[in-house]
CSV table of C-alpha atoms in Angstrom, one decimal:
chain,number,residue,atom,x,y,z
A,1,UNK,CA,-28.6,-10.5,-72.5
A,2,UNK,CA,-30.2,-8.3,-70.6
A,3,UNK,CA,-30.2,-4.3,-70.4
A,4,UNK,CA,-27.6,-4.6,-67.3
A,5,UNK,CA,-25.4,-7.1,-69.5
A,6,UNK,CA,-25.6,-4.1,-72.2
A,7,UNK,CA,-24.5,-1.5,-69.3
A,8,UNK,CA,-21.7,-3.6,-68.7
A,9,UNK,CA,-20.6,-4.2,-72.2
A,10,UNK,CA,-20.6,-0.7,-73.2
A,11,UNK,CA,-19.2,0.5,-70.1
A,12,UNK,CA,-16.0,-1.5,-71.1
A,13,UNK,CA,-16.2,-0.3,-74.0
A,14,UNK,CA,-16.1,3.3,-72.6
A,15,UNK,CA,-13.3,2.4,-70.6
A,16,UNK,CA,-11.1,0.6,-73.0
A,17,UNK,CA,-11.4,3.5,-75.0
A,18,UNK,CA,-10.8,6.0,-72.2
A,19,UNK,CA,-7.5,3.5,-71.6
A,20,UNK,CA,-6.3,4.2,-75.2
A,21,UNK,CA,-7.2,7.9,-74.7
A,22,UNK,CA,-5.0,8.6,-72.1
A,23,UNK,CA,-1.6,6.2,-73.6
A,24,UNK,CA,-2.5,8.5,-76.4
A,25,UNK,CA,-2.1,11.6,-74.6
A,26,UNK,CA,1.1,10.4,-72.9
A,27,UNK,CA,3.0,9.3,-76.2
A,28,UNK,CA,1.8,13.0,-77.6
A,29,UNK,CA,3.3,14.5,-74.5
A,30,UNK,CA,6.2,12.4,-75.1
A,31,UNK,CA,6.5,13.4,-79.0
A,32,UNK,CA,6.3,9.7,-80.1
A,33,UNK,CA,2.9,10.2,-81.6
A,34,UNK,CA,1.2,13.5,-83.5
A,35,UNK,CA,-2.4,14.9,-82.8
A,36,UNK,CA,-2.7,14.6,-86.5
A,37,UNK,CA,-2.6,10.8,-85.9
A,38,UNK,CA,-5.5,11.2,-83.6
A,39,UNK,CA,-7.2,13.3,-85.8
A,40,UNK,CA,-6.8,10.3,-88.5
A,41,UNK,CA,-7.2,7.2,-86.2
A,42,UNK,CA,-9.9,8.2,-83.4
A,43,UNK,CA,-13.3,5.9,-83.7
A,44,UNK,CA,-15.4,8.6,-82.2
A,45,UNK,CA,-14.2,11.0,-84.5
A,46,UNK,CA,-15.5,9.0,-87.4
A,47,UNK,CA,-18.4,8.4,-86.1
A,48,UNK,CA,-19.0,12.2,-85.6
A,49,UNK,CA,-18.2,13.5,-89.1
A,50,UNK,CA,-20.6,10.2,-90.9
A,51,UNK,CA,-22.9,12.4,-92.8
A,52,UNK,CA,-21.0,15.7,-93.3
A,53,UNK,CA,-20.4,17.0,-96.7
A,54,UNK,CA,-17.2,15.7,-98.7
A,55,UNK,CA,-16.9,19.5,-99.6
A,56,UNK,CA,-16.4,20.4,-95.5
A,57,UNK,CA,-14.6,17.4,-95.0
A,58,UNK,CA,-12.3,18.3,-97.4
A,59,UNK,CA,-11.8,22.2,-96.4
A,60,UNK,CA,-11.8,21.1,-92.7
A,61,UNK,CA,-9.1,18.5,-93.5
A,62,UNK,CA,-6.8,20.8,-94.6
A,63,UNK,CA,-7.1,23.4,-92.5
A,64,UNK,CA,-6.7,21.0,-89.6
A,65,UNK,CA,-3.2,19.6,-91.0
A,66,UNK,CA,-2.3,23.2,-92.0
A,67,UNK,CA,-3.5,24.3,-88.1
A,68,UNK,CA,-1.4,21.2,-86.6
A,69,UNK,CA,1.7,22.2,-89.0
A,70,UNK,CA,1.8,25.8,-87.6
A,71,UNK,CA,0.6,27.2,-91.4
A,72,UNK,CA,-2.3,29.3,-89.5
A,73,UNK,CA,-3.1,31.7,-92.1
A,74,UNK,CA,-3.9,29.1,-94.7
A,75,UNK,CA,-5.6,27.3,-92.1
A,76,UNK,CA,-7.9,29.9,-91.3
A,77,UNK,CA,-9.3,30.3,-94.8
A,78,UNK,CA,-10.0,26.6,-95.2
A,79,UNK,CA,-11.7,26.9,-92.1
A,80,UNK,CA,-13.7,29.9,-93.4
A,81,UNK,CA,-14.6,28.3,-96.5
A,82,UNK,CA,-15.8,24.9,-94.4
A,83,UNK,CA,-18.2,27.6,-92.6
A,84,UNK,CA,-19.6,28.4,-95.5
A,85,UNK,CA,-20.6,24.9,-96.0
A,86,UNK,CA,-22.0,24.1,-92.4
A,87,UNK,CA,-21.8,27.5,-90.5
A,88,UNK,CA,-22.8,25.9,-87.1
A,89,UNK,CA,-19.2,23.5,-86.8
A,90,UNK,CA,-18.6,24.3,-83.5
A,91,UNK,CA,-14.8,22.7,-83.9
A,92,UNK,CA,-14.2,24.5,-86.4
A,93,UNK,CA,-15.4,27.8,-84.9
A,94,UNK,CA,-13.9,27.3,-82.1
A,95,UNK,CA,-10.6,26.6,-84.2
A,96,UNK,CA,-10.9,29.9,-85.9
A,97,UNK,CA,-11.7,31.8,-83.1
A,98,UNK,CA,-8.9,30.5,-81.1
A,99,UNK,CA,-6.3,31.2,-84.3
A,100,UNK,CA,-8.1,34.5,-84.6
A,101,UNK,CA,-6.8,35.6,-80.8
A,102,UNK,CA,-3.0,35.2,-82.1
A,103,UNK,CA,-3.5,37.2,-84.9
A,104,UNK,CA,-3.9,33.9,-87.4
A,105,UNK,CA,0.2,33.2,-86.6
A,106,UNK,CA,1.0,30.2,-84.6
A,107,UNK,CA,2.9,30.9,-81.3
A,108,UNK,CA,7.0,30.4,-81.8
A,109,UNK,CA,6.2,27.5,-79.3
A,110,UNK,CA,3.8,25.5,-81.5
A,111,UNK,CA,4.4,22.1,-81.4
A,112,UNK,CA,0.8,21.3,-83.1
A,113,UNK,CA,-1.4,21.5,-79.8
């Protein structure tokens, strides 16, 4: 196969993924899926965190599900403590620093996005 046959491969790829993406987004929208079941299911998303630390893994784990649940303020202190471990997570910075601009409290609204 040649490079145009491997162009085409992974640009199906990309788009069967981009496919699930978007049904994704719509049964979110719909409430008949979570973002924690992204979080949990997404290929890309694996393939990111192969090779961090158990240790952030763990911290950013729980502060995500806390974040998703609405529990900000313990979800901003495992997200501190993961920045310990690898201070240059930009999701988890960005996670913080978005929590930080309510004040750490999830808005009455929160429906874990």
């Amino acid at each position: 196969m040649g490079s145009s046959g491997i162009n085409a491969e992974s640009g199906q790829k990309k788009e069967i993924r981009l496919k699930k993406r978007k049904a994704f987004h719509e049964d979110l929208l719909k409430g008949r899926k979570t973002a924690r079941m992204l979080y949990a299911s997404d290929k890309d998303l694996d393939l990111m965190r192969a090779g961090i630390s158990p240790g952030f893994l763990r911290q950013f784990e729980e502060g995500y599900k806390c974040y998703i649940d609405g529990a900000w303020p313990h979800a901003s202190e495992c997200f501190k403590k993961a920045l310990v471990l690898n201070p240059n997570d930009g999701p988890t910075f960005a996670l913080l620093q978005y929590m930080e601009m309510h004040n750490s409290v999830a808005p009455p609204s929160w429906k874990g996005y």
